[in-house]
Amino acid sequence: MQVLFERERRPEVHPEVVLLRNAKELGGVDAEFASGLLQGILQHEEELHDLVQQHAPGWTWERMDPIARVVLLLGSYELAHTKDVPPAVVINEAIEVTKEYCTEESGKFVNGVLNAIAHRDAI
């Protein structure tokens, strides 16, 4: 999350550089996991933006809180491209992080968007 947030603020810095700087704090297994998430998000970023936009009617990407955008990128990637974490866990973690770093309202927004993404194929 830190890597993506820093990318929001300083797009000129390559995300891998930021990840390497933070990898010491993560440890081996966590750094590998974070690198895999980062690579997946960067590879699918346009698709993820579109997916979030489809499920956030009335909201432009720019209008969303920067932290909420980062959380939505992470959550939508995990929901759309990974199957190792149950959707309910992905959504709950996203809500908790958003409420911790944003507001209760932002947490509700992230919940609504990710819940809609998680259930998009069920319709």
PDB file of N, CA and C in Angstrom, residues 11-97:
ATOM      1  N   PRO A  11       4.724  10.343  -8.898  1.00  0.00           N
ATOM      2  CA  PRO A  11       4.671   9.415 -10.030  1.00  0.00           C
ATOM      3  C   PRO A  11       5.997   9.261 -10.771  1.00  0.00           C
ATOM      4  N   GLU A  12       6.923  10.187 -10.565  1.00  0.00           N
ATOM      5  CA  GLU A  12       8.209  10.091 -11.255  1.00  0.00           C
ATOM      6  C   GLU A  12       9.106   8.999 -10.672  1.00  0.00           C
ATOM      7  N   VAL A  13       8.825   8.541  -9.460  1.00  0.00           N
ATOM      8  CA  VAL A  13       9.629   7.499  -8.813  1.00  0.00           C
ATOM      9  C   VAL A  13       9.066   6.137  -9.201  1.00  0.00           C
ATOM     10  N   HIS A  14       9.932   5.260  -9.688  1.00  0.00           N
ATOM     11  CA  HIS A  14       9.477   3.931 -10.109  1.00  0.00           C
ATOM     12  C   HIS A  14       9.045   3.124  -8.880  1.00  0.00           C
ATOM     13  N   PRO A  15       7.885   2.461  -8.954  1.00  0.00           N
ATOM     14  CA  PRO A  15       7.360   1.713  -7.804  1.00  0.00           C
ATOM     15  C   PRO A  15       8.307   0.636  -7.276  1.00  0.00           C
ATOM     16  N   GLU A  16       9.073   0.003  -8.161  1.00  0.00           N
ATOM     17  CA  GLU A  16      10.007  -1.039  -7.703  1.00  0.00           C
ATOM     18  C   GLU A  16      11.082  -0.460  -6.787  1.00  0.00           C
ATOM     19  N   VAL A  17      11.491   0.766  -7.054  1.00  0.00           N
ATOM     20  CA  VAL A  17      12.491   1.428  -6.208  1.00  0.00           C
ATOM     21  C   VAL A  17      11.927   1.621  -4.803  1.00  0.00           C
ATOM     22  N   VAL A  18      10.689   2.060  -4.731  1.00  0.00           N
ATOM     23  CA  VAL A  18      10.040   2.268  -3.436  1.00  0.00           C
ATOM     24  C   VAL A  18       9.873   0.932  -2.717  1.00  0.00           C
ATOM     25  N   LEU A  19       9.488  -0.105  -3.457  1.00  0.00           N
ATOM     26  CA  LEU A  19       9.325  -1.428  -2.853  1.00  0.00           C
ATOM     27  C   LEU A  19      10.648  -1.934  -2.294  1.00  0.00           C
ATOM     28  N   LEU A  20      11.713  -1.792  -3.046  1.00  0.00           N
ATOM     29  CA  LEU A  20      13.023  -2.230  -2.559  1.00  0.00           C
ATOM     30  C   LEU A  20      13.415  -1.481  -1.291  1.00  0.00           C
ATOM     31  N   ARG A  21      13.108  -0.199  -1.245  1.00  0.00           N
ATOM     32  CA  ARG A  21      13.422   0.606  -0.058  1.00  0.00           C
ATOM     33  C   ARG A  21      12.645   0.109   1.165  1.00  0.00           C
ATOM     34  N   ASN A  22      11.412  -0.346   0.940  1.00  0.00           N
ATOM     35  CA  ASN A  22      10.563  -0.802   2.043  1.00  0.00           C
ATOM     36  C   ASN A  22      10.689  -2.297   2.326  1.00  0.00           C
ATOM     37  N   ALA A  23      11.351  -3.048   1.454  1.00  0.00           N
ATOM     38  CA  ALA A  23      11.408  -4.507   1.570  1.00  0.00           C
ATOM     39  C   ALA A  23      12.078  -4.970   2.858  1.00  0.00           C
ATOM     40  N   LYS A  24      13.019  -4.213   3.354  1.00  0.00           N
ATOM     41  CA  LYS A  24      13.721  -4.602   4.581  1.00  0.00           C
ATOM     42  C   LYS A  24      12.751  -4.754   5.748  1.00  0.00           C
ATOM     43  N   GLU A  25      11.757  -3.893   5.778  1.00  0.00           N
ATOM     44  CA  GLU A  25      10.769  -3.936   6.855  1.00  0.00           C
ATOM     45  C   GLU A  25       9.826  -5.129   6.719  1.00  0.00           C
ATOM     46  N   LEU A  26       9.644  -5.603   5.490  1.00  0.00           N
ATOM     47  CA  LEU A  26       8.660  -6.653   5.241  1.00  0.00           C
ATOM     48  C   LEU A  26       9.166  -8.055   5.545  1.00  0.00           C
ATOM     49  N   GLY A  27      10.421  -8.325   5.270  1.00  0.00           N
ATOM     50  CA  GLY A  27      10.914  -9.684   5.393  1.00  0.00           C
ATOM     51  C   GLY A  27      10.742 -10.414   4.069  1.00  0.00           C
ATOM     52  N   GLY A  28      11.421 -11.540   3.903  1.00  0.00           N
ATOM     53  CA  GLY A  28      11.471 -12.260   2.640  1.00  0.00           C
ATOM     54  C   GLY A  28      10.149 -12.643   2.019  1.00  0.00           C
ATOM     55  N   VAL A  29       9.330 -13.399   2.750  1.00  0.00           N
ATOM     56  CA  VAL A  29       8.065 -13.892   2.207  1.00  0.00           C
ATOM     57  C   VAL A  29       7.114 -12.737   1.926  1.00  0.00           C
ATOM     58  N   ASP A  30       7.001 -11.805   2.854  1.00  0.00           N
ATOM     59  CA  ASP A  30       6.114 -10.659   2.663  1.00  0.00           C
ATOM     60  C   ASP A  30       6.576  -9.778   1.508  1.00  0.00           C
ATOM     61  N   ALA A  31       7.888  -9.618   1.348  1.00  0.00           N
ATOM     62  CA  ALA A  31       8.414  -8.811   0.244  1.00  0.00           C
ATOM     63  C   ALA A  31       8.077  -9.465  -1.092  1.00  0.00           C
ATOM     64  N   GLU A  32       8.177 -10.788  -1.164  1.00  0.00           N
ATOM     65  CA  GLU A  32       7.800 -11.507  -2.393  1.00  0.00           C
ATOM     66  C   GLU A  32       6.322 -11.322  -2.690  1.00  0.00           C
ATOM     67  N   PHE A  33       5.490 -11.455  -1.665  1.00  0.00           N
ATOM     68  CA  PHE A  33       4.049 -11.280  -1.830  1.00  0.00           C
ATOM     69  C   PHE A  33       3.743  -9.860  -2.302  1.00  0.00           C
ATOM     70  N   ALA A  34       4.360  -8.866  -1.664  1.00  0.00           N
ATOM     71  CA  ALA A  34       4.142  -7.461  -2.033  1.00  0.00           C
ATOM     72  C   ALA A  34       4.600  -7.202  -3.463  1.00  0.00           C
ATOM     73  N   SER A  35       5.721  -7.777  -3.845  1.00  0.00           N
ATOM     74  CA  SER A  35       6.221  -7.604  -5.208  1.00  0.00           C
ATOM     75  C   SER A  35       5.258  -8.207  -6.223  1.00  0.00           C
ATOM     76  N   GLY A  36       4.714  -9.376  -5.915  1.00  0.00           N
ATOM     77  CA  GLY A  36       3.736 -10.005  -6.801  1.00  0.00           C
ATOM     78  C   GLY A  36       2.481  -9.167  -6.952  1.00  0.00           C
ATOM     79  N   LEU A  37       1.994  -8.630  -5.841  1.00  0.00           N
ATOM     80  CA  LEU A  37       0.828  -7.742  -5.898  1.00  0.00           C
ATOM     81  C   LEU A  37       1.127  -6.500  -6.728  1.00  0.00           C
ATOM     82  N   LEU A  38       2.264  -5.893  -6.480  1.00  0.00           N
ATOM     83  CA  LEU A  38       2.631  -4.677  -7.198  1.00  0.00           C
ATOM     84  C   LEU A  38       2.719  -4.939  -8.697  1.00  0.00           C
ATOM     85  N   GLN A  39       3.409  -6.018  -9.078  1.00  0.00           N
ATOM     86  CA  GLN A  39       3.543  -6.337 -10.502  1.00  0.00           C
ATOM     87  C   GLN A  39       2.180  -6.586 -11.141  1.00  0.00           C
ATOM     88  N   GLY A  40       1.318  -7.301 -10.443  1.00  0.00           N
ATOM     89  CA  GLY A  40      -0.017  -7.570 -10.968  1.00  0.00           C
ATOM     90  C   GLY A  40      -0.833  -6.303 -11.133  1.00  0.00           C
ATOM     91  N   ILE A  41      -0.769  -5.437 -10.153  1.00  0.00           N
ATOM     92  CA  ILE A  41      -1.517  -4.176 -10.222  1.00  0.00           C
ATOM     93  C   ILE A  41      -1.001  -3.315 -11.366  1.00  0.00           C
ATOM     94  N   LEU A  42       0.311  -3.206 -11.497  1.00  0.00           N
ATOM     95  CA  LEU A  42       0.872  -2.394 -12.574  1.00  0.00           C
ATOM     96  C   LEU A  42       0.523  -2.970 -13.940  1.00  0.00           C
ATOM     97  N   GLN A  43       0.534  -4.283 -14.047  1.00  0.00           N
ATOM     98  CA  GLN A  43       0.216  -4.945 -15.313  1.00  0.00           C
ATOM     99  C   GLN A  43      -1.247  -4.740 -15.702  1.00  0.00           C
ATOM    100  N   HIS A  44      -2.130  -4.693 -14.728  1.00  0.00           N
ATOM    101  CA  HIS A  44      -3.575  -4.612 -14.981  1.00  0.00           C
ATOM    102  C   HIS A  44      -4.173  -3.261 -14.584  1.00  0.00           C
ATOM    103  N   GLU A  45      -3.339  -2.258 -14.428  1.00  0.00           N
ATOM    104  CA  GLU A  45      -3.803  -0.992 -13.851  1.00  0.00           C
ATOM    105  C   GLU A  45      -4.968  -0.363 -14.617  1.00  0.00           C
ATOM    106  N   GLU A  46      -4.886  -0.304 -15.918  1.00  0.00           N
ATOM    107  CA  GLU A  46      -5.974   0.310 -16.694  1.00  0.00           C
ATOM    108  C   GLU A  46      -7.273  -0.470 -16.517  1.00  0.00           C
ATOM    109  N   GLU A  47      -7.179  -1.782 -16.563  1.00  0.00           N
ATOM    110  CA  GLU A  47      -8.352  -2.641 -16.348  1.00  0.00           C
ATOM    111  C   GLU A  47      -8.937  -2.419 -14.954  1.00  0.00           C
ATOM    112  N   LEU A  48      -8.081  -2.294 -13.946  1.00  0.00           N
ATOM    113  CA  LEU A  48      -8.542  -2.091 -12.575  1.00  0.00           C
ATOM    114  C   LEU A  48      -9.216  -0.732 -12.413  1.00  0.00           C
ATOM    115  N   HIS A  49      -8.654   0.287 -13.036  1.00  0.00           N
ATOM    116  CA  HIS A  49      -9.295   1.614 -13.000  1.00  0.00           C
ATOM    117  C   HIS A  49     -10.694   1.518 -13.594  1.00  0.00           C
ATOM    118  N   ASP A  50     -10.798   0.849 -14.755  1.00  0.00           N
ATOM    119  CA  ASP A  50     -12.105   0.701 -15.410  1.00  0.00           C
ATOM    120  C   ASP A  50     -13.080  -0.072 -14.528  1.00  0.00           C
ATOM    121  N   LEU A  51     -12.589  -1.135 -13.905  1.00  0.00           N
ATOM    122  CA  LEU A  51     -13.430  -1.961 -13.039  1.00  0.00           C
ATOM    123  C   LEU A  51     -13.966  -1.144 -11.864  1.00  0.00           C
ATOM    124  N   VAL A  52     -13.099  -0.385 -11.236  1.00  0.00           N
ATOM    125  CA  VAL A  52     -13.525   0.460 -10.114  1.00  0.00           C
ATOM    126  C   VAL A  52     -14.526   1.503 -10.601  1.00  0.00           C
ATOM    127  N   GLN A  53     -14.230   2.151 -11.713  1.00  0.00           N
ATOM    128  CA  GLN A  53     -15.126   3.181 -12.256  1.00  0.00           C
ATOM    129  C   GLN A  53     -16.509   2.615 -12.563  1.00  0.00           C
ATOM    130  N   GLN A  54     -16.562   1.394 -13.093  1.00  0.00           N
ATOM    131  CA  GLN A  54     -17.847   0.756 -13.410  1.00  0.00           C
ATOM    132  C   GLN A  54     -18.694   0.552 -12.163  1.00  0.00           C
ATOM    133  N   HIS A  55     -18.040   0.350 -11.035  1.00  0.00           N
ATOM    134  CA  HIS A  55     -18.755   0.030  -9.800  1.00  0.00           C
ATOM    135  C   HIS A  55     -18.775   1.191  -8.800  1.00  0.00           C
ATOM    136  N   ALA A  56     -18.396   2.366  -9.279  1.00  0.00           N
ATOM    137  CA  ALA A  56     -18.454   3.583  -8.458  1.00  0.00           C
ATOM    138  C   ALA A  56     -19.164   4.671  -9.258  1.00  0.00           C
ATOM    139  N   PRO A  57     -20.456   4.463  -9.533  1.00  0.00           N
ATOM    140  CA  PRO A  57     -21.177   5.436 -10.357  1.00  0.00           C
ATOM    141  C   PRO A  57     -21.174   6.827  -9.717  1.00  0.00           C
ATOM    142  N   GLY A  58     -20.960   7.812 -10.560  1.00  0.00           N
ATOM    143  CA  GLY A  58     -20.960   9.184 -10.072  1.00  0.00           C
ATOM    144  C   GLY A  58     -19.625   9.646  -9.514  1.00  0.00           C
ATOM    145  N   TRP A  59     -18.629   8.776  -9.521  1.00  0.00           N
ATOM    146  CA  TRP A  59     -17.317   9.120  -8.982  1.00  0.00           C
ATOM    147  C   TRP A  59     -16.266   9.008 -10.074  1.00  0.00           C
ATOM    148  N   THR A  60     -15.500  10.056 -10.269  1.00  0.00           N
ATOM    149  CA  THR A  60     -14.347   9.958 -11.153  1.00  0.00           C
ATOM    150  C   THR A  60     -13.162   9.488 -10.318  1.00  0.00           C
ATOM    151  N   TRP A  61     -12.169   8.943 -10.983  1.00  0.00           N
ATOM    152  CA  TRP A  61     -10.965   8.471 -10.296  1.00  0.00           C
ATOM    153  C   TRP A  61     -10.329   9.626  -9.523  1.00  0.00           C
ATOM    154  N   GLU A  62     -10.284  10.790 -10.135  1.00  0.00           N
ATOM    155  CA  GLU A  62      -9.644  11.953  -9.525  1.00  0.00           C
ATOM    156  C   GLU A  62     -10.401  12.455  -8.300  1.00  0.00           C
ATOM    157  N   ARG A  63     -11.700  12.250  -8.270  1.00  0.00           N
ATOM    158  CA  ARG A  63     -12.519  12.733  -7.154  1.00  0.00           C
ATOM    159  C   ARG A  63     -12.340  11.875  -5.893  1.00  0.00           C
ATOM    160  N   MET A  64     -11.952  10.629  -6.079  1.00  0.00           N
ATOM    161  CA  MET A  64     -11.802   9.714  -4.942  1.00  0.00           C
ATOM    162  C   MET A  64     -10.606  10.121  -4.086  1.00  0.00           C
ATOM    163  N   ASP A  65     -10.706   9.845  -2.809  1.00  0.00           N
ATOM    164  CA  ASP A  65      -9.599  10.077  -1.889  1.00  0.00           C
ATOM    165  C   ASP A  65      -8.392   9.256  -2.352  1.00  0.00           C
ATOM    166  N   PRO A  66      -7.181   9.821  -2.339  1.00  0.00           N
ATOM    167  CA  PRO A  66      -6.000   9.084  -2.803  1.00  0.00           C
ATOM    168  C   PRO A  66      -5.765   7.761  -2.068  1.00  0.00           C
ATOM    169  N   ILE A  67      -6.024   7.734  -0.779  1.00  0.00           N
ATOM    170  CA  ILE A  67      -5.852   6.480  -0.040  1.00  0.00           C
ATOM    171  C   ILE A  67      -6.915   5.481  -0.464  1.00  0.00           C
ATOM    172  N   ALA A  68      -8.138   5.939  -0.636  1.00  0.00           N
ATOM    173  CA  ALA A  68      -9.203   5.047  -1.108  1.00  0.00           C
ATOM    174  C   ALA A  68      -8.867   4.489  -2.485  1.00  0.00           C
ATOM    175  N   ARG A  69      -8.272   5.307  -3.359  1.00  0.00           N
ATOM    176  CA  ARG A  69      -7.870   4.817  -4.687  1.00  0.00           C
ATOM    177  C   ARG A  69      -6.872   3.679  -4.569  1.00  0.00           C
ATOM    178  N   VAL A  70      -5.889   3.850  -3.699  1.00  0.00           N
ATOM    179  CA  VAL A  70      -4.872   2.813  -3.511  1.00  0.00           C
ATOM    180  C   VAL A  70      -5.514   1.537  -2.968  1.00  0.00           C
ATOM    181  N   VAL A  71      -6.365   1.675  -1.978  1.00  0.00           N
ATOM    182  CA  VAL A  71      -7.045   0.513  -1.399  1.00  0.00           C
ATOM    183  C   VAL A  71      -7.922  -0.165  -2.446  1.00  0.00           C
ATOM    184  N   LEU A  72      -8.600   0.623  -3.266  1.00  0.00           N
ATOM    185  CA  LEU A  72      -9.443   0.053  -4.319  1.00  0.00           C
ATOM    186  C   LEU A  72      -8.615  -0.661  -5.380  1.00  0.00           C
ATOM    187  N   LEU A  73      -7.443  -0.140  -5.705  1.00  0.00           N
ATOM    188  CA  LEU A  73      -6.561  -0.844  -6.643  1.00  0.00           C
ATOM    189  C   LEU A  73      -6.157  -2.202  -6.079  1.00  0.00           C
ATOM    190  N   LEU A  74      -5.706  -2.199  -4.835  1.00  0.00           N
ATOM    191  CA  LEU A  74      -5.298  -3.457  -4.197  1.00  0.00           C
ATOM    192  C   LEU A  74      -6.459  -4.442  -4.105  1.00  0.00           C
ATOM    193  N   GLY A  75      -7.573  -3.971  -3.596  1.00  0.00           N
ATOM    194  CA  GLY A  75      -8.725  -4.848  -3.416  1.00  0.00           C
ATOM    195  C   GLY A  75      -9.282  -5.367  -4.719  1.00  0.00           C
ATOM    196  N   SER A  76      -9.401  -4.499  -5.717  1.00  0.00           N
ATOM    197  CA  SER A  76      -9.953  -4.950  -6.997  1.00  0.00           C
ATOM    198  C   SER A  76      -9.012  -5.930  -7.678  1.00  0.00           C
ATOM    199  N   TYR A  77      -7.700  -5.723  -7.529  1.00  0.00           N
ATOM    200  CA  TYR A  77      -6.751  -6.694  -8.093  1.00  0.00           C
ATOM    201  C   TYR A  77      -6.916  -8.055  -7.422  1.00  0.00           C
ATOM    202  N   GLU A  78      -6.970  -8.057  -6.101  1.00  0.00           N
ATOM    203  CA  GLU A  78      -7.117  -9.332  -5.392  1.00  0.00           C
ATOM    204  C   GLU A  78      -8.431 -10.022  -5.750  1.00  0.00           C
ATOM    205  N   LEU A  79      -9.502  -9.265  -5.884  1.00  0.00           N
ATOM    206  CA  LEU A  79     -10.800  -9.862  -6.219  1.00  0.00           C
ATOM    207  C   LEU A  79     -10.832 -10.389  -7.651  1.00  0.00           C
ATOM    208  N   ALA A  80     -10.210  -9.673  -8.566  1.00  0.00           N
ATOM    209  CA  ALA A  80     -10.290 -10.038  -9.979  1.00  0.00           C
ATOM    210  C   ALA A  80      -9.219 -11.030 -10.421  1.00  0.00           C
ATOM    211  N   HIS A  81      -8.075 -11.054  -9.736  1.00  0.00           N
ATOM    212  CA  HIS A  81      -6.948 -11.823 -10.266  1.00  0.00           C
ATOM    213  C   HIS A  81      -6.322 -12.827  -9.309  1.00  0.00           C
ATOM    214  N   THR A  82      -6.770 -12.879  -8.085  1.00  0.00           N
ATOM    215  CA  THR A  82      -6.226 -13.886  -7.171  1.00  0.00           C
ATOM    216  C   THR A  82      -7.383 -14.665  -6.567  1.00  0.00           C
ATOM    217  N   LYS A  83      -7.110 -15.873  -6.221  1.00  0.00           N
ATOM    218  CA  LYS A  83      -8.162 -16.713  -5.633  1.00  0.00           C
ATOM    219  C   LYS A  83      -7.737 -17.286  -4.280  1.00  0.00           C
ATOM    220  N   ASP A  84      -6.575 -16.853  -3.779  1.00  0.00           N
ATOM    221  CA  ASP A  84      -6.064 -17.429  -2.536  1.00  0.00           C
ATOM    222  C   ASP A  84      -6.633 -16.777  -1.278  1.00  0.00           C
ATOM    223  N   VAL A  85      -7.301 -15.640  -1.431  1.00  0.00           N
ATOM    224  CA  VAL A  85      -7.911 -14.974  -0.279  1.00  0.00           C
ATOM    225  C   VAL A  85      -9.407 -14.827  -0.555  1.00  0.00           C
ATOM    226  N   PRO A  86     -10.256 -15.280   0.363  1.00  0.00           N
ATOM    227  CA  PRO A  86     -11.701 -15.150   0.151  1.00  0.00           C
ATOM    228  C   PRO A  86     -12.114 -13.686  -0.014  1.00  0.00           C
ATOM    229  N   PRO A  87     -13.083 -13.419  -0.895  1.00  0.00           N
ATOM    230  CA  PRO A  87     -13.529 -12.038  -1.122  1.00  0.00           C
ATOM    231  C   PRO A  87     -13.910 -11.299   0.161  1.00  0.00           C
ATOM    232  N   ALA A  88     -14.571 -11.973   1.084  1.00  0.00           N
ATOM    233  CA  ALA A  88     -14.979 -11.309   2.330  1.00  0.00           C
ATOM    234  C   ALA A  88     -13.767 -10.811   3.114  1.00  0.00           C
ATOM    235  N   VAL A  89     -12.674 -11.561   3.083  1.00  0.00           N
ATOM    236  CA  VAL A  89     -11.456 -11.157   3.789  1.00  0.00           C
ATOM    237  C   VAL A  89     -10.819  -9.957   3.094  1.00  0.00           C
ATOM    238  N   VAL A  90     -10.755 -10.005   1.757  1.00  0.00           N
ATOM    239  CA  VAL A  90     -10.206  -8.879   0.989  1.00  0.00           C
ATOM    240  C   VAL A  90     -10.979  -7.604   1.313  1.00  0.00           C
ATOM    241  N   ILE A  91     -12.295  -7.697   1.267  1.00  0.00           N
ATOM    242  CA  ILE A  91     -13.143  -6.525   1.498  1.00  0.00           C
ATOM    243  C   ILE A  91     -12.993  -6.017   2.927  1.00  0.00           C
ATOM    244  N   ASN A  92     -13.007  -6.916   3.905  1.00  0.00           N
ATOM    245  CA  ASN A  92     -12.875  -6.504   5.303  1.00  0.00           C
ATOM    246  C   ASN A  92     -11.539  -5.808   5.559  1.00  0.00           C
ATOM    247  N   GLU A  93     -10.452  -6.372   5.032  1.00  0.00           N
ATOM    248  CA  GLU A  93      -9.142  -5.742   5.214  1.00  0.00           C
ATOM    249  C   GLU A  93      -9.120  -4.354   4.583  1.00  0.00           C
ATOM    250  N   ALA A  94      -9.711  -4.241   3.401  1.00  0.00           N
ATOM    251  CA  ALA A  94      -9.752  -2.951   2.708  1.00  0.00           C
ATOM    252  C   ALA A  94     -10.531  -1.916   3.519  1.00  0.00           C
ATOM    253  N   ILE A  95     -11.649  -2.336   4.079  1.00  0.00           N
ATOM    254  CA  ILE A  95     -12.464  -1.424   4.892  1.00  0.00           C
ATOM    255  C   ILE A  95     -11.677  -0.956   6.114  1.00  0.00           C
ATOM    256  N   GLU A  96     -11.046  -1.887   6.803  1.00  0.00           N
ATOM    257  CA  GLU A  96     -10.301  -1.538   8.017  1.00  0.00           C
ATOM    258  C   GLU A  96      -9.159  -0.572   7.721  1.00  0.00           C
ATOM    259  N   VAL A  97      -8.414  -0.835   6.658  1.00  0.00           N
ATOM    260  CA  VAL A  97      -7.309   0.058   6.293  1.00  0.00           C
ATOM    261  C   VAL A  97      -7.843   1.441   5.933  1.00  0.00           C
TER     262      VAL A  97
END
